[in-house]
PDB file of C-alpha atoms in Angstrom:
ATOM      1  CA  GLY A 981      -3.639 -22.516   4.689  1.00  0.00           C
ATOM      2  CA  GLU A 982      -2.384 -18.840   2.768  1.00  0.00           C
ATOM      3  CA  GLU A 983      -1.393 -16.585   5.205  1.00  0.00           C
ATOM      4  CA  ARG A 984      -1.976 -12.505   4.934  1.00  0.00           C
ATOM      5  CA  PHE A 985      -0.692  -9.743   6.012  1.00  0.00           C
ATOM      6  CA  GLY A 986      -1.896  -5.933   5.800  1.00  0.00           C
ATOM      7  CA  PHE A 987      -0.346  -2.256   6.685  1.00  0.00           C
ATOM      8  CA  SER A 988      -2.064   0.571   7.841  1.00  0.00           C
ATOM      9  CA  VAL A 989      -1.124   3.696   6.587  1.00  0.00           C
ATOM     10  CA  ASP A 990      -2.716   7.424   6.826  1.00  0.00           C
ATOM     11  CA  GLU A 991      -3.150   8.379   3.733  1.00  0.00           C
ATOM     12  CA  VAL A 992      -2.265   6.881  -0.158  1.00  0.00           C
ATOM     13  CA  ILE A 993      -0.733   9.825  -2.227  1.00  0.00           C
ATOM     14  CA  GLY A 994      -0.831   7.823  -5.702  1.00  0.00           C
ATOM     15  CA  GLN A 995       0.913   5.865  -7.547  1.00  0.00           C
ATOM     16  CA  TYR A 996       4.013   6.326  -9.150  1.00  0.00           C
ATOM     17  CA  GLN A 997       6.988   4.568 -11.661  1.00  0.00           C
ATOM     18  CA  THR A 998      10.262   4.544 -10.014  1.00  0.00           C
ATOM     19  CA  VAL A 999      13.830   4.376  -9.898  1.00  0.00           C
ATOM     20  CA  ILE A1000      14.576   3.145  -6.797  1.00  0.00           C
ATOM     21  CA  LYS A1001      18.244   3.747  -5.463  1.00  0.00           C
ATOM     22  CA  ARG A1002      20.081   2.572  -2.951  1.00  0.00           C
ATOM     23  CA  LEU A1003      20.818   4.651   0.196  1.00  0.00           C
ATOM     24  CA  GLY A1004      24.518   4.218   0.736  1.00  0.00           C
ATOM     25  CA  LYS A1005      26.845   2.723   3.914  1.00  0.00           C
ATOM     26  CA  PHE A1006      24.934   5.056   6.803  1.00  0.00           C
ATOM     27  CA  TYR A1007      21.313   4.006   5.645  1.00  0.00           C
ATOM     28  CA  GLU A1008      21.869  -0.087   4.162  1.00  0.00           C
ATOM     29  CA  GLY A1009      20.669  -2.439   6.676  1.00  0.00           C
ATOM     30  CA  ILE A1010      17.806  -0.704   7.937  1.00  0.00           C
ATOM     31  CA  ALA A1011      14.990  -2.841   8.564  1.00  0.00           C
ATOM     32  CA  GLY A1012      12.154  -2.416   6.357  1.00  0.00           C
ATOM     33  CA  ILE A1013      13.583   0.058   4.155  1.00  0.00           C
ATOM     34  CA  ALA A1014      14.578  -1.207   0.691  1.00  0.00           C
ATOM     35  CA  GLY A1015      15.768   2.059  -0.795  1.00  0.00           C
ATOM     36  CA  ALA A1016      14.421   5.509  -1.544  1.00  0.00           C
ATOM     37  CA  THR A1017      13.508   7.512  -4.531  1.00  0.00           C
ATOM     38  CA  ILE A1018      13.025  11.023  -6.103  1.00  0.00           C
ATOM     39  CA  LEU A1019       9.654  12.401  -6.627  1.00  0.00           C
ATOM     40  CA  GLY A1020       8.660  14.221  -9.606  1.00  0.00           C
ATOM     41  CA  ASP A1021       8.240  17.608  -7.034  1.00  0.00           C
ATOM     42  CA  GLY A1022      11.860  17.050  -5.950  1.00  0.00           C
ATOM     43  CA  SER A1023      11.105  15.487  -2.673  1.00  0.00           C
ATOM     44  CA  VAL A1024      12.437  11.969  -2.089  1.00  0.00           C
ATOM     45  CA  ALA A1025      10.525   8.980  -0.648  1.00  0.00           C
ATOM     46  CA  MET A1026      11.791   6.014   1.167  1.00  0.00           C
ATOM     47  CA  ILE A1027      10.952   2.393  -0.436  1.00  0.00           C
ATOM     48  CA  LEU A1028       9.514   0.481   1.753  1.00  0.00           C
ATOM     49  CA  ASP A1029      10.778  -3.654   1.990  1.00  0.00           C
ATOM     50  CA  THR A1030       7.090  -5.159   2.528  1.00  0.00           C
ATOM     51  CA  VAL A1031       8.397  -8.913   1.978  1.00  0.00           C
ATOM     52  CA  GLY A1032      10.889  -7.843   4.899  1.00  0.00           C
ATOM     53  CA  LEU A1033       8.726  -6.537   6.937  1.00  0.00           C
ATOM     54  CA  ALA A1034       6.112  -9.230   6.525  1.00  0.00           C
ATOM     55  CA  GLU A1035       9.115 -11.817   7.208  1.00  0.00           C
ATOM     56  CA  ALA A1036       9.635  -9.964  10.655  1.00  0.00           C
ATOM     57  CA  ALA A1037       6.383  -9.610  11.719  1.00  0.00           C
ATOM     58  CA  GLU A1038       5.916 -13.476  10.918  1.00  0.00           C
ATOM     59  CA  SER A1039       8.700 -14.168  12.772  1.00  0.00           C
ATOM     60  CA  GLU A1040       7.819 -12.355  16.422  1.00  0.00           C
ATOM     61  CA  ALA A1041       4.318 -13.272  16.366  1.00  0.00           C
ATOM     62  CA  SER A1042       5.796 -17.304  16.301  1.00  0.00           C
TER      63      SER A1042
END
């Protein structure tokens, strides 16, 4: 069968087209984080690695 996976969030603030930037050597390898982007207002938003998070949850559950 098909498996499903979901995220619980406090708020969805919008949908954006972004360029994902690498985080650099100090932040590489942090589980669940794919990178970051700079939003139009200048704030930084982290980009989740949703596939990696789903795989980690699946391996923890088994």
